[in-house]
Amino acid sequence: QRLYNTKPWLMTMFMGASAISGIFPWLYLTAADDYSAEAGGLVSKVAVAALAGVLVAVTGVNVRAMIVNVNAPYERGTAFAIFNLTDDLGKGLGPVMSSFLIDRVGRKLAFTISFWFWLPCGLLCIACGWTMPGDEDAVKRAVAESARA
């Protein structure tokens, strides 16, 4: 919220940077093959997994706030329907595509390829920062005009 209150585009930069940064801990965990019962090794893997989870979770929750801020109230239902549709398609087709890749190229490479799909997600989040201020201003003007009418 502080980033958004400072400059709205900072939120999209943070979302994109988090998504992109989240790739690397997951790549490390996928490539790691020393999952012994040693306390130090296991604790470090859990810490890396927790960090990765925090990084990749940033985008999902903040994109909803972004949708609210850049769509007029009468358009939000449609915007959220499209968002939920594509989000659910990703949740459904992602594992199917990963399973297909696992069958073709093996587990490590399949997950490596899958994690790299967060790169375009992060870049698109960053790109939203260029249009977000103008979109928000347009929504504010539309809401103000409809209140006067």
mmCIF file of N, CA and C in Angstrom:
data_model
loop_
_atom_site.group_PDB
_atom_site.id
_atom_site.type_symbol
_atom_site.label_atom_id
_atom_site.label_comp_id
_atom_site.label_asym_id
_atom_site.label_seq_id
_atom_site.Cartn_x
_atom_site.Cartn_y
_atom_site.Cartn_z
ATOM 1 N N GLN A 1 0.822 -1.182 0.000
ATOM 2 C CA GLN A 1 0.000 0.000 0.000
ATOM 3 C C GLN A 1 0.870 1.251 0.000
ATOM 4 N N ARG A 2 1.986 1.196 0.727
ATOM 5 C CA ARG A 2 2.866 2.364 0.759
ATOM 6 C C ARG A 2 3.427 2.670 -0.626
ATOM 7 N N LEU A 3 3.805 1.630 -1.348
ATOM 8 C CA LEU A 3 4.318 1.843 -2.705
ATOM 9 C C LEU A 3 3.252 2.486 -3.576
ATOM 10 N N TYR A 4 2.046 1.974 -3.508
ATOM 11 C CA TYR A 4 0.950 2.489 -4.313
ATOM 12 C C TYR A 4 0.640 3.937 -3.943
ATOM 13 N N ASN A 5 0.650 4.236 -2.652
ATOM 14 C CA ASN A 5 0.363 5.602 -2.216
ATOM 15 C C ASN A 5 1.460 6.572 -2.650
ATOM 16 N N THR A 6 2.699 6.089 -2.723
ATOM 17 C CA THR A 6 3.800 6.935 -3.167
ATOM 18 C C THR A 6 3.664 7.226 -4.655
ATOM 19 N N LYS A 7 3.673 6.181 -5.446
ATOM 20 C CA LYS A 7 3.470 6.272 -6.900
ATOM 21 C C LYS A 7 2.871 4.940 -7.328
ATOM 22 N N PRO A 8 1.724 4.951 -7.961
ATOM 23 C CA PRO A 8 1.063 3.687 -8.316
ATOM 24 C C PRO A 8 1.927 2.739 -9.136
ATOM 25 N N TRP A 9 2.768 3.270 -10.016
ATOM 26 C CA TRP A 9 3.579 2.393 -10.860
ATOM 27 C C TRP A 9 4.623 1.640 -10.045
ATOM 28 N N LEU A 10 4.942 2.111 -8.834
ATOM 29 C CA LEU A 10 5.886 1.369 -7.995
ATOM 30 C C LEU A 10 5.319 0.004 -7.603
ATOM 31 N N MET A 11 3.990 -0.059 -7.452
ATOM 32 C CA MET A 11 3.360 -1.339 -7.130
ATOM 33 C C MET A 11 3.560 -2.339 -8.266
ATOM 34 N N THR A 12 3.390 -1.879 -9.497
ATOM 35 C CA THR A 12 3.561 -2.806 -10.621
ATOM 36 C C THR A 12 5.018 -3.224 -10.777
ATOM 37 N N MET A 13 5.924 -2.303 -10.483
ATOM 38 C CA MET A 13 7.356 -2.654 -10.525
ATOM 39 C C MET A 13 7.668 -3.708 -9.472
ATOM 40 N N PHE A 14 7.125 -3.529 -8.274
ATOM 41 C CA PHE A 14 7.345 -4.488 -7.196
ATOM 42 C C PHE A 14 6.751 -5.848 -7.556
ATOM 43 N N MET A 15 5.548 -5.836 -8.136
ATOM 44 C CA MET A 15 4.925 -7.091 -8.555
ATOM 45 C C MET A 15 5.789 -7.808 -9.583
ATOM 46 N N GLY A 16 6.244 -7.074 -10.590
ATOM 47 C CA GLY A 16 7.067 -7.676 -11.636
ATOM 48 C C GLY A 16 8.397 -8.167 -11.113
ATOM 49 N N ALA A 17 9.042 -7.349 -10.287
ATOM 50 C CA ALA A 17 10.335 -7.750 -9.729
ATOM 51 C C ALA A 17 10.190 -8.973 -8.833
ATOM 52 N N SER A 18 9.102 -9.050 -8.081
ATOM 53 C CA SER A 18 8.872 -10.216 -7.220
ATOM 54 C C SER A 18 8.652 -11.479 -8.039
ATOM 55 N N ALA A 19 7.858 -11.362 -9.093
ATOM 56 C CA ALA A 19 7.609 -12.535 -9.935
ATOM 57 C C ALA A 19 8.903 -13.017 -10.586
ATOM 58 N N ILE A 20 9.682 -12.095 -11.094
ATOM 59 C CA ILE A 20 10.941 -12.467 -11.751
ATOM 60 C C ILE A 20 11.939 -13.015 -10.729
ATOM 61 N N SER A 21 12.037 -12.364 -9.573
ATOM 62 C CA SER A 21 12.954 -12.831 -8.527
ATOM 63 C C SER A 21 12.551 -14.199 -7.994
ATOM 64 N N GLY A 22 11.268 -14.475 -8.003
ATOM 65 C CA GLY A 22 10.780 -15.758 -7.507
ATOM 66 C C GLY A 22 11.204 -16.945 -8.353
ATOM 67 N N ILE A 23 11.612 -16.686 -9.569
ATOM 68 C CA ILE A 23 12.068 -17.771 -10.447
ATOM 69 C C ILE A 23 13.293 -18.463 -9.857
ATOM 70 N N PHE A 24 14.222 -17.692 -9.368
ATOM 71 C CA PHE A 24 15.544 -18.221 -9.024
ATOM 72 C C PHE A 24 15.570 -19.145 -7.807
ATOM 73 N N PRO A 25 14.846 -18.851 -6.730
ATOM 74 C CA PRO A 25 14.825 -19.836 -5.644
ATOM 75 C C PRO A 25 14.205 -21.160 -6.075
ATOM 76 N N TRP A 26 13.168 -21.083 -6.914
ATOM 77 C CA TRP A 26 12.538 -22.323 -7.383
ATOM 78 C C TRP A 26 13.479 -23.104 -8.291
ATOM 79 N N LEU A 27 14.228 -22.398 -9.123
ATOM 80 C CA LEU A 27 15.214 -23.085 -9.963
ATOM 81 C C LEU A 27 16.262 -23.778 -9.102
ATOM 82 N N TYR A 28 16.695 -23.115 -8.038
ATOM 83 C CA TYR A 28 17.655 -23.716 -7.112
ATOM 84 C C TYR A 28 17.076 -24.981 -6.484
ATOM 85 N N LEU A 29 15.840 -24.894 -6.017
ATOM 86 C CA LEU A 29 15.229 -26.056 -5.369
ATOM 87 C C LEU A 29 15.024 -27.203 -6.353
ATOM 88 N N THR A 30 14.709 -26.887 -7.592
ATOM 89 C CA THR A 30 14.526 -27.921 -8.603
ATOM 90 C C THR A 30 15.844 -28.604 -8.931
ATOM 91 N N ALA A 31 16.911 -27.824 -9.000
ATOM 92 C CA ALA A 31 18.213 -28.379 -9.349
ATOM 93 C C ALA A 31 18.886 -29.088 -8.172
ATOM 94 N N ALA A 32 18.515 -28.720 -6.958
ATOM 95 C CA ALA A 32 19.153 -29.315 -5.774
ATOM 96 C C ALA A 32 18.791 -30.793 -5.668
ATOM 97 N N ASP A 33 19.775 -31.594 -5.376
ATOM 98 C CA ASP A 33 19.492 -33.021 -5.199
ATOM 99 C C ASP A 33 20.099 -33.539 -3.905
ATOM 100 N N ASP A 34 20.356 -32.634 -2.979
ATOM 101 C CA ASP A 34 20.923 -33.037 -1.703
ATOM 102 C C ASP A 34 19.886 -32.891 -0.584
ATOM 103 N N TYR A 35 18.782 -33.587 -0.718
ATOM 104 C CA TYR A 35 17.707 -33.528 0.262
ATOM 105 C C TYR A 35 17.903 -34.602 1.327
ATOM 106 N N SER A 36 19.019 -34.549 1.982
ATOM 107 C CA SER A 36 19.292 -35.518 3.040
ATOM 108 C C SER A 36 18.570 -35.074 4.312
ATOM 109 N N ALA A 37 18.595 -35.907 5.297
ATOM 110 C CA ALA A 37 17.927 -35.608 6.554
ATOM 111 C C ALA A 37 18.762 -34.694 7.445
ATOM 112 N N GLU A 38 19.891 -34.235 6.938
ATOM 113 C CA GLU A 38 20.730 -33.320 7.698
ATOM 114 C C GLU A 38 19.943 -32.071 8.056
ATOM 115 N N ALA A 39 20.035 -31.653 9.280
ATOM 116 C CA ALA A 39 19.262 -30.501 9.747
ATOM 117 C C ALA A 39 19.608 -29.238 8.976
ATOM 118 N N GLY A 40 20.885 -28.967 8.770
ATOM 119 C CA GLY A 40 21.301 -27.750 8.074
ATOM 120 C C GLY A 40 20.823 -27.695 6.642
ATOM 121 N N GLY A 41 20.944 -28.794 5.931
ATOM 122 C CA GLY A 41 20.523 -28.830 4.534
ATOM 123 C C GLY A 41 19.029 -28.685 4.387
ATOM 124 N N LEU A 42 18.286 -29.353 5.240
ATOM 125 C CA LEU A 42 16.836 -29.299 5.155
ATOM 126 C C LEU A 42 16.313 -27.923 5.574
ATOM 127 N N VAL A 43 16.896 -27.362 6.607
ATOM 128 C CA VAL A 43 16.465 -26.038 7.063
ATOM 129 C C VAL A 43 16.713 -24.985 5.977
ATOM 130 N N SER A 44 17.850 -25.059 5.307
ATOM 131 C CA SER A 44 18.125 -24.088 4.249
ATOM 132 C C SER A 44 17.154 -24.253 3.086
ATOM 133 N N LYS A 45 16.785 -25.473 2.756
ATOM 134 C CA LYS A 45 15.817 -25.695 1.665
ATOM 135 C C LYS A 45 14.442 -25.150 2.043
ATOM 136 N N VAL A 46 14.048 -25.355 3.288
ATOM 137 C CA VAL A 46 12.761 -24.824 3.750
ATOM 138 C C VAL A 46 12.792 -23.297 3.713
ATOM 139 N N ALA A 47 13.893 -22.696 4.109
ATOM 140 C CA ALA A 47 14.014 -21.236 4.076
ATOM 141 C C ALA A 47 13.939 -20.711 2.636
ATOM 142 N N VAL A 48 14.609 -21.380 1.721
ATOM 143 C CA VAL A 48 14.572 -20.963 0.310
ATOM 144 C C VAL A 48 13.150 -21.132 -0.236
ATOM 145 N N ALA A 49 12.484 -22.220 0.113
ATOM 146 C CA ALA A 49 11.107 -22.438 -0.346
ATOM 147 C C ALA A 49 10.167 -21.373 0.213
ATOM 148 N N ALA A 50 10.360 -20.990 1.473
ATOM 149 C CA ALA A 50 9.526 -19.943 2.065
ATOM 150 C C ALA A 50 9.751 -18.611 1.358
ATOM 151 N N LEU A 51 11.007 -18.285 1.089
ATOM 152 C CA LEU A 51 11.321 -17.051 0.365
ATOM 153 C C LEU A 51 10.684 -17.070 -1.024
ATOM 154 N N ALA A 52 10.810 -18.182 -1.709
ATOM 155 C CA ALA A 52 10.232 -18.297 -3.053
ATOM 156 C C ALA A 52 8.716 -18.140 -3.004
ATOM 157 N N GLY A 53 8.092 -18.747 -2.012
ATOM 158 C CA GLY A 53 6.643 -18.628 -1.876
ATOM 159 C C GLY A 53 6.195 -17.200 -1.636
ATOM 160 N N VAL A 54 6.926 -16.484 -0.801
ATOM 161 C CA VAL A 54 6.596 -15.085 -0.533
ATOM 162 C C VAL A 54 6.758 -14.249 -1.802
ATOM 163 N N LEU A 55 7.839 -14.466 -2.522
ATOM 164 C CA LEU A 55 8.099 -13.673 -3.731
ATOM 165 C C LEU A 55 7.018 -13.874 -4.787
ATOM 166 N N VAL A 56 6.645 -15.112 -5.041
ATOM 167 C CA VAL A 56 5.691 -15.351 -6.126
ATOM 168 C C VAL A 56 4.246 -15.066 -5.718
ATOM 169 N N ALA A 57 3.984 -14.939 -4.424
ATOM 170 C CA ALA A 57 2.624 -14.650 -3.970
ATOM 171 C C ALA A 57 2.266 -13.171 -4.096
ATOM 172 N N VAL A 58 3.247 -12.315 -4.251
ATOM 173 C CA VAL A 58 3.011 -10.873 -4.289
ATOM 174 C C VAL A 58 2.104 -10.488 -5.456
ATOM 175 N N THR A 59 2.341 -11.036 -6.609
ATOM 176 C CA THR A 59 1.603 -10.633 -7.801
ATOM 177 C C THR A 59 0.126 -10.985 -7.716
ATOM 178 N N GLY A 60 -0.176 -12.192 -7.299
ATOM 179 C CA GLY A 60 -1.569 -12.646 -7.283
ATOM 180 C C GLY A 60 -2.501 -11.784 -6.461
ATOM 181 N N VAL A 61 -2.062 -11.349 -5.314
ATOM 182 C CA VAL A 61 -2.938 -10.542 -4.458
ATOM 183 C C VAL A 61 -3.006 -9.095 -4.909
ATOM 184 N N ASN A 62 -1.926 -8.579 -5.459
ATOM 185 C CA ASN A 62 -1.913 -7.172 -5.852
ATOM 186 C C ASN A 62 -2.582 -6.916 -7.193
ATOM 187 N N VAL A 63 -2.644 -7.907 -8.045
ATOM 188 C CA VAL A 63 -3.279 -7.692 -9.347
ATOM 189 C C VAL A 63 -4.773 -7.415 -9.166
ATOM 190 N N ARG A 64 -5.373 -7.964 -8.139
ATOM 191 C CA ARG A 64 -6.790 -7.691 -7.875
ATOM 192 C C ARG A 64 -6.999 -6.213 -7.517
ATOM 193 N N ALA A 65 -6.110 -5.676 -6.702
ATOM 194 C CA ALA A 65 -6.199 -4.249 -6.366
ATOM 195 C C ALA A 65 -5.998 -3.394 -7.607
ATOM 196 N N MET A 66 -5.103 -3.817 -8.458
ATOM 197 C CA MET A 66 -4.849 -3.076 -9.683
ATOM 198 C C MET A 66 -6.090 -3.091 -10.578
ATOM 199 N N ILE A 67 -6.768 -4.226 -10.667
ATOM 200 C CA ILE A 67 -7.976 -4.315 -11.492
ATOM 201 C C ILE A 67 -9.053 -3.365 -10.974
ATOM 202 N N VAL A 68 -9.202 -3.295 -9.662
ATOM 203 C CA VAL A 68 -10.198 -2.391 -9.080
ATOM 204 C C VAL A 68 -9.868 -0.944 -9.425
ATOM 205 N N ASN A 69 -8.607 -0.584 -9.375
ATOM 206 C CA ASN A 69 -8.207 0.811 -9.561
ATOM 207 C C ASN A 69 -8.219 1.285 -11.008
ATOM 208 N N VAL A 70 -8.167 0.377 -11.965
ATOM 209 C CA VAL A 70 -8.097 0.812 -13.367
ATOM 210 C C VAL A 70 -9.373 0.523 -14.155
ATOM 211 N N ASN A 71 -10.415 0.065 -13.474
ATOM 212 C CA ASN A 71 -11.688 -0.196 -14.139
ATOM 213 C C ASN A 71 -12.803 0.526 -13.403
ATOM 214 N N ALA A 72 -13.675 1.152 -14.180
ATOM 215 C CA ALA A 72 -14.828 1.835 -13.592
ATOM 216 C C ALA A 72 -15.723 0.801 -12.909
ATOM 217 N N PRO A 73 -16.482 1.231 -11.908
ATOM 218 C CA PRO A 73 -17.318 0.274 -11.177
ATOM 219 C C PRO A 73 -18.219 -0.588 -12.064
ATOM 220 N N TYR A 74 -18.771 -0.006 -13.117
ATOM 221 C CA TYR A 74 -19.657 -0.769 -13.987
ATOM 222 C C TYR A 74 -18.907 -1.748 -14.901
ATOM 223 N N GLU A 75 -17.576 -1.658 -14.952
ATOM 224 C CA GLU A 75 -16.769 -2.573 -15.773
ATOM 225 C C GLU A 75 -16.042 -3.635 -14.938
ATOM 226 N N ARG A 76 -16.055 -3.496 -13.629
ATOM 227 C CA ARG A 76 -15.250 -4.374 -12.779
ATOM 228 C C ARG A 76 -15.700 -5.825 -12.837
ATOM 229 N N GLY A 77 -16.981 -6.054 -12.956
ATOM 230 C CA GLY A 77 -17.472 -7.435 -13.041
ATOM 231 C C GLY A 77 -16.883 -8.152 -14.245
ATOM 232 N N THR A 78 -16.879 -7.481 -15.379
ATOM 233 C CA THR A 78 -16.311 -8.055 -16.591
ATOM 234 C C THR A 78 -14.808 -8.250 -16.448
ATOM 235 N N ALA A 79 -14.141 -7.256 -15.876
ATOM 236 C CA ALA A 79 -12.682 -7.358 -15.704
ATOM 237 C C ALA A 79 -12.318 -8.523 -14.785
ATOM 238 N N PHE A 80 -13.040 -8.666 -13.687
ATOM 239 C CA PHE A 80 -12.750 -9.771 -12.771
ATOM 240 C C PHE A 80 -13.133 -11.119 -13.372
ATOM 241 N N ALA A 81 -14.171 -11.142 -14.202
ATOM 242 C CA ALA A 81 -14.535 -12.396 -14.866
ATOM 243 C C ALA A 81 -13.416 -12.848 -15.803
ATOM 244 N N ILE A 82 -12.869 -11.917 -16.562
ATOM 245 C CA ILE A 82 -11.766 -12.253 -17.471
ATOM 246 C C ILE A 82 -10.536 -12.674 -16.678
ATOM 247 N N PHE A 83 -10.243 -11.924 -15.602
ATOM 248 C CA PHE A 83 -9.090 -12.282 -14.773
ATOM 249 C C PHE A 83 -9.260 -13.683 -14.178
ATOM 250 N N ASN A 84 -10.422 -13.944 -13.590
ATOM 251 C CA ASN A 84 -10.641 -15.252 -12.963
ATOM 252 C C ASN A 84 -10.615 -16.381 -13.984
ATOM 253 N N LEU A 85 -11.137 -16.127 -15.174
ATOM 254 C CA LEU A 85 -11.105 -17.142 -16.223
ATOM 255 C C LEU A 85 -9.676 -17.490 -16.600
ATOM 256 N N THR A 86 -8.874 -16.470 -16.866
ATOM 257 C CA THR A 86 -7.494 -16.749 -17.266
ATOM 258 C C THR A 86 -6.677 -17.320 -16.111
ATOM 259 N N ASP A 87 -6.943 -16.857 -14.893
ATOM 260 C CA ASP A 87 -6.243 -17.391 -13.723
ATOM 261 C C ASP A 87 -6.581 -18.871 -13.529
ATOM 262 N N ASP A 88 -7.852 -19.200 -13.644
ATOM 263 C CA ASP A 88 -8.256 -20.604 -13.482
ATOM 264 C C ASP A 88 -7.763 -21.474 -14.631
ATOM 265 N N LEU A 89 -7.726 -20.931 -15.845
ATOM 266 C CA LEU A 89 -7.154 -21.688 -16.957
ATOM 267 C C LEU A 89 -5.688 -22.007 -16.695
ATOM 268 N N GLY A 90 -4.974 -21.032 -16.142
ATOM 269 C CA GLY A 90 -3.573 -21.271 -15.797
ATOM 270 C C GLY A 90 -3.418 -22.333 -14.725
ATOM 271 N N LYS A 91 -4.299 -22.286 -13.731
ATOM 272 C CA LYS A 91 -4.248 -23.292 -12.658
ATOM 273 C C LYS A 91 -4.579 -24.682 -13.188
ATOM 274 N N GLY A 92 -5.432 -24.739 -14.186
ATOM 275 C CA GLY A 92 -5.817 -26.039 -14.735
ATOM 276 C C GLY A 92 -4.872 -26.553 -15.804
ATOM 277 N N LEU A 93 -4.480 -25.668 -16.717
ATOM 278 C CA LEU A 93 -3.632 -26.095 -17.822
ATOM 279 C C LEU A 93 -2.154 -26.149 -17.453
ATOM 280 N N GLY A 94 -1.736 -25.367 -16.466
ATOM 281 C CA GLY A 94 -0.337 -25.381 -16.050
ATOM 282 C C GLY A 94 0.148 -26.762 -15.648
ATOM 283 N N PRO A 95 -0.560 -27.426 -14.729
ATOM 284 C CA PRO A 95 -0.137 -28.782 -14.366
ATOM 285 C C PRO A 95 -0.217 -29.780 -15.524
ATOM 286 N N VAL A 96 -1.186 -29.607 -16.403
ATOM 287 C CA VAL A 96 -1.300 -30.503 -17.559
ATOM 288 C C VAL A 96 -0.084 -30.316 -18.470
ATOM 289 N N MET A 97 0.264 -29.061 -18.728
ATOM 290 C CA MET A 97 1.420 -28.798 -19.589
ATOM 291 C C MET A 97 2.713 -29.250 -18.915
ATOM 292 N N SER A 98 2.817 -29.042 -17.604
ATOM 293 C CA SER A 98 4.010 -29.506 -16.882
ATOM 294 C C SER A 98 4.115 -31.022 -16.922
ATOM 295 N N SER A 99 2.997 -31.698 -16.768
ATOM 296 C CA SER A 99 3.001 -33.170 -16.842
ATOM 297 C C SER A 99 3.436 -33.647 -18.215
ATOM 298 N N PHE A 100 2.941 -32.971 -19.237
ATOM 299 C CA PHE A 100 3.351 -33.308 -20.598
ATOM 300 C C PHE A 100 4.860 -33.135 -20.754
ATOM 301 N N LEU A 101 5.374 -31.999 -20.250
ATOM 302 C CA LEU A 101 6.822 -31.754 -20.343
ATOM 303 C C LEU A 101 7.621 -32.771 -19.533
ATOM 304 N N ILE A 102 7.133 -33.126 -18.356
ATOM 305 C CA ILE A 102 7.832 -34.123 -17.537
ATOM 306 C C ILE A 102 7.963 -35.429 -18.297
ATOM 307 N N ASP A 103 6.884 -35.803 -18.970
ATOM 308 C CA ASP A 103 6.903 -37.044 -19.745
ATOM 309 C C ASP A 103 7.899 -36.972 -20.896
ATOM 310 N N ARG A 104 8.053 -35.792 -21.490
ATOM 311 C CA ARG A 104 8.910 -35.638 -22.666
ATOM 312 C C ARG A 104 10.384 -35.369 -22.327
ATOM 313 N N VAL A 105 10.625 -34.485 -21.332
ATOM 314 C CA VAL A 105 12.011 -34.045 -21.104
ATOM 315 C C VAL A 105 12.529 -34.324 -19.697
ATOM 316 N N GLY A 106 11.710 -34.867 -18.825
ATOM 317 C CA GLY A 106 12.153 -35.149 -17.459
ATOM 318 C C GLY A 106 11.732 -34.057 -16.493
ATOM 319 N N ARG A 107 11.775 -34.388 -15.210
ATOM 320 C CA ARG A 107 11.267 -33.511 -14.167
ATOM 321 C C ARG A 107 12.030 -32.190 -14.071
ATOM 322 N N LYS A 108 13.343 -32.264 -13.985
ATOM 323 C CA LYS A 108 14.118 -31.033 -13.763
ATOM 324 C C LYS A 108 13.944 -30.039 -14.898
ATOM 325 N N LEU A 109 14.085 -30.482 -16.122
ATOM 326 C CA LEU A 109 13.952 -29.571 -17.252
ATOM 327 C C LEU A 109 12.512 -29.067 -17.385
ATOM 328 N N ALA A 110 11.543 -29.928 -17.135
ATOM 329 C CA ALA A 110 10.139 -29.519 -17.233
ATOM 330 C C ALA A 110 9.826 -28.401 -16.244
ATOM 331 N N PHE A 111 10.270 -28.558 -15.002
ATOM 332 C CA PHE A 111 10.013 -27.507 -14.018
ATOM 333 C C PHE A 111 10.827 -26.252 -14.312
ATOM 334 N N THR A 112 12.022 -26.417 -14.816
ATOM 335 C CA THR A 112 12.830 -25.257 -15.194
ATOM 336 C C THR A 112 12.114 -24.450 -16.274
ATOM 337 N N ILE A 113 11.612 -25.119 -17.283
ATOM 338 C CA ILE A 113 10.862 -24.441 -18.349
ATOM 339 C C ILE A 113 9.619 -23.762 -17.766
ATOM 340 N N SER A 114 8.913 -24.482 -16.912
ATOM 341 C CA SER A 114 7.683 -23.932 -16.319
ATOM 342 C C SER A 114 7.956 -22.684 -15.497
ATOM 343 N N PHE A 115 9.013 -22.697 -14.694
ATOM 344 C CA PHE A 115 9.313 -21.529 -13.871
ATOM 345 C C PHE A 115 9.697 -20.318 -14.709
ATOM 346 N N TRP A 116 10.323 -20.540 -15.854
ATOM 347 C CA TRP A 116 10.703 -19.415 -16.708
ATOM 348 C C TRP A 116 9.489 -18.716 -17.315
ATOM 349 N N PHE A 117 8.313 -19.342 -17.262
ATOM 350 C CA PHE A 117 7.103 -18.666 -17.741
ATOM 351 C C PHE A 117 6.702 -17.512 -16.832
ATOM 352 N N TRP A 118 7.283 -17.440 -15.638
ATOM 353 C CA TRP A 118 7.031 -16.283 -14.775
ATOM 354 C C TRP A 118 7.741 -15.034 -15.281
ATOM 355 N N LEU A 119 8.728 -15.181 -16.137
ATOM 356 C CA LEU A 119 9.434 -14.026 -16.679
ATOM 357 C C LEU A 119 8.492 -13.120 -17.480
ATOM 358 N N PRO A 120 7.737 -13.655 -18.460
ATOM 359 C CA PRO A 120 6.809 -12.759 -19.165
ATOM 360 C C PRO A 120 5.749 -12.175 -18.232
ATOM 361 N N CYS A 121 5.340 -12.948 -17.235
ATOM 362 C CA CYS A 121 4.381 -12.425 -16.254
ATOM 363 C C CYS A 121 4.955 -11.205 -15.547
ATOM 364 N N GLY A 122 6.183 -11.326 -15.073
ATOM 365 C CA GLY A 122 6.825 -10.208 -14.393
ATOM 366 C C GLY A 122 7.026 -9.011 -15.302
ATOM 367 N N LEU A 123 7.424 -9.262 -16.536
ATOM 368 C CA LEU A 123 7.627 -8.161 -17.487
ATOM 369 C C LEU A 123 6.314 -7.459 -17.814
ATOM 370 N N LEU A 124 5.234 -8.225 -17.931
ATOM 371 C CA LEU A 124 3.927 -7.613 -18.185
ATOM 372 C C LEU A 124 3.454 -6.790 -16.992
ATOM 373 N N CYS A 125 3.744 -7.264 -15.782
ATOM 374 C CA CYS A 125 3.406 -6.474 -14.587
ATOM 375 C C CYS A 125 4.154 -5.148 -14.594
ATOM 376 N N ILE A 126 5.425 -5.205 -14.926
ATOM 377 C CA ILE A 126 6.223 -3.975 -14.995
ATOM 378 C C ILE A 126 5.663 -3.044 -16.076
ATOM 379 N N ALA A 127 5.297 -3.607 -17.220
ATOM 380 C CA ALA A 127 4.752 -2.803 -18.317
ATOM 381 C C ALA A 127 3.437 -2.132 -17.932
ATOM 382 N N CYS A 128 2.669 -2.746 -17.062
ATOM 383 C CA CYS A 128 1.410 -2.139 -16.609
ATOM 384 C C CYS A 128 1.653 -0.799 -15.922
ATOM 385 N N GLY A 129 2.839 -0.622 -15.375
ATOM 386 C CA GLY A 129 3.162 0.637 -14.710
ATOM 387 C C GLY A 129 3.131 1.833 -15.638
ATOM 388 N N TRP A 130 3.350 1.622 -16.937
ATOM 389 C CA TRP A 130 3.326 2.733 -17.883
ATOM 390 C C TRP A 130 1.909 3.221 -18.158
ATOM 391 N N THR A 131 0.927 2.325 -18.102
ATOM 392 C CA THR A 131 -0.439 2.724 -18.419
ATOM 393 C C THR A 131 -1.307 2.934 -17.189
ATOM 394 N N MET A 132 -0.895 2.403 -16.057
ATOM 395 C CA MET A 132 -1.738 2.447 -14.863
ATOM 396 C C MET A 132 -2.121 3.865 -14.430
ATOM 397 N N PRO A 133 -1.205 4.818 -14.335
ATOM 398 C CA PRO A 133 -1.618 6.170 -13.901
ATOM 399 C C PRO A 133 -2.673 6.797 -14.822
ATOM 400 N N GLY A 134 -2.506 6.655 -16.125
ATOM 401 C CA GLY A 134 -3.491 7.193 -17.061
ATOM 402 C C GLY A 134 -4.829 6.494 -16.958
ATOM 403 N N ASP A 135 -4.784 5.175 -16.781
ATOM 404 C CA ASP A 135 -6.023 4.418 -16.635
ATOM 405 C C ASP A 135 -6.769 4.825 -15.363
ATOM 406 N N GLU A 136 -6.034 5.015 -14.282
ATOM 407 C CA GLU A 136 -6.666 5.439 -13.032
ATOM 408 C C GLU A 136 -7.286 6.825 -13.170
ATOM 409 N N ASP A 137 -6.579 7.732 -13.838
ATOM 410 C CA ASP A 137 -7.129 9.076 -14.044
ATOM 411 C C ASP A 137 -8.408 9.019 -14.875
ATOM 412 N N ALA A 138 -8.422 8.176 -15.889
ATOM 413 C CA ALA A 138 -9.624 8.036 -16.716
ATOM 414 C C ALA A 138 -10.790 7.487 -15.905
ATOM 415 N N VAL A 139 -10.527 6.544 -15.022
ATOM 416 C CA VAL A 139 -11.588 5.990 -14.167
ATOM 417 C C VAL A 139 -12.114 7.058 -13.220
ATOM 418 N N LYS A 140 -11.215 7.822 -12.628
ATOM 419 C CA LYS A 140 -11.647 8.891 -11.714
ATOM 420 C C LYS A 140 -12.508 9.919 -12.434
ATOM 421 N N ARG A 141 -12.124 10.274 -13.664
ATOM 422 C CA ARG A 141 -12.930 11.227 -14.438
ATOM 423 C C ARG A 141 -14.298 10.637 -14.771
ATOM 424 N N ALA A 142 -14.325 9.370 -15.172
ATOM 425 C CA ALA A 142 -15.602 8.726 -15.522
ATOM 426 C C ALA A 142 -16.529 8.637 -14.312
ATOM 427 N N VAL A 143 -15.981 8.309 -13.168
ATOM 428 C CA VAL A 143 -16.793 8.201 -11.953
ATOM 429 C C VAL A 143 -17.305 9.578 -11.555
ATOM 430 N N ALA A 144 -16.457 10.600 -11.650
ATOM 431 C CA ALA A 144 -16.872 11.957 -11.312
ATOM 432 C C ALA A 144 -17.974 12.446 -12.262
ATOM 433 N N GLU A 145 -17.845 12.151 -13.544
ATOM 434 C CA GLU A 145 -18.870 12.557 -14.517
ATOM 435 C C GLU A 145 -20.184 11.837 -14.261
ATOM 436 N N SER A 146 -20.122 10.561 -13.940
ATOM 437 C CA SER A 146 -21.371 9.820 -13.682
ATOM 438 C C SER A 146 -22.018 10.282 -12.375
ATOM 439 N N ALA A 147 -21.227 10.772 -11.435
ATOM 440 C CA ALA A 147 -21.794 11.283 -10.175
ATOM 441 C C ALA A 147 -22.514 12.603 -10.408
ATOM 442 N N ARG A 148 -22.003 13.402 -11.344
ATOM 443 C CA ARG A 148 -22.633 14.680 -11.655
ATOM 444 C C ARG A 148 -23.914 14.503 -12.469
ATOM 445 N N ALA A 149 -23.991 13.431 -13.222
ATOM 446 C CA ALA A 149 -25.145 13.233 -14.110
ATOM 447 C C ALA A 149 -26.379 12.783 -13.397
#
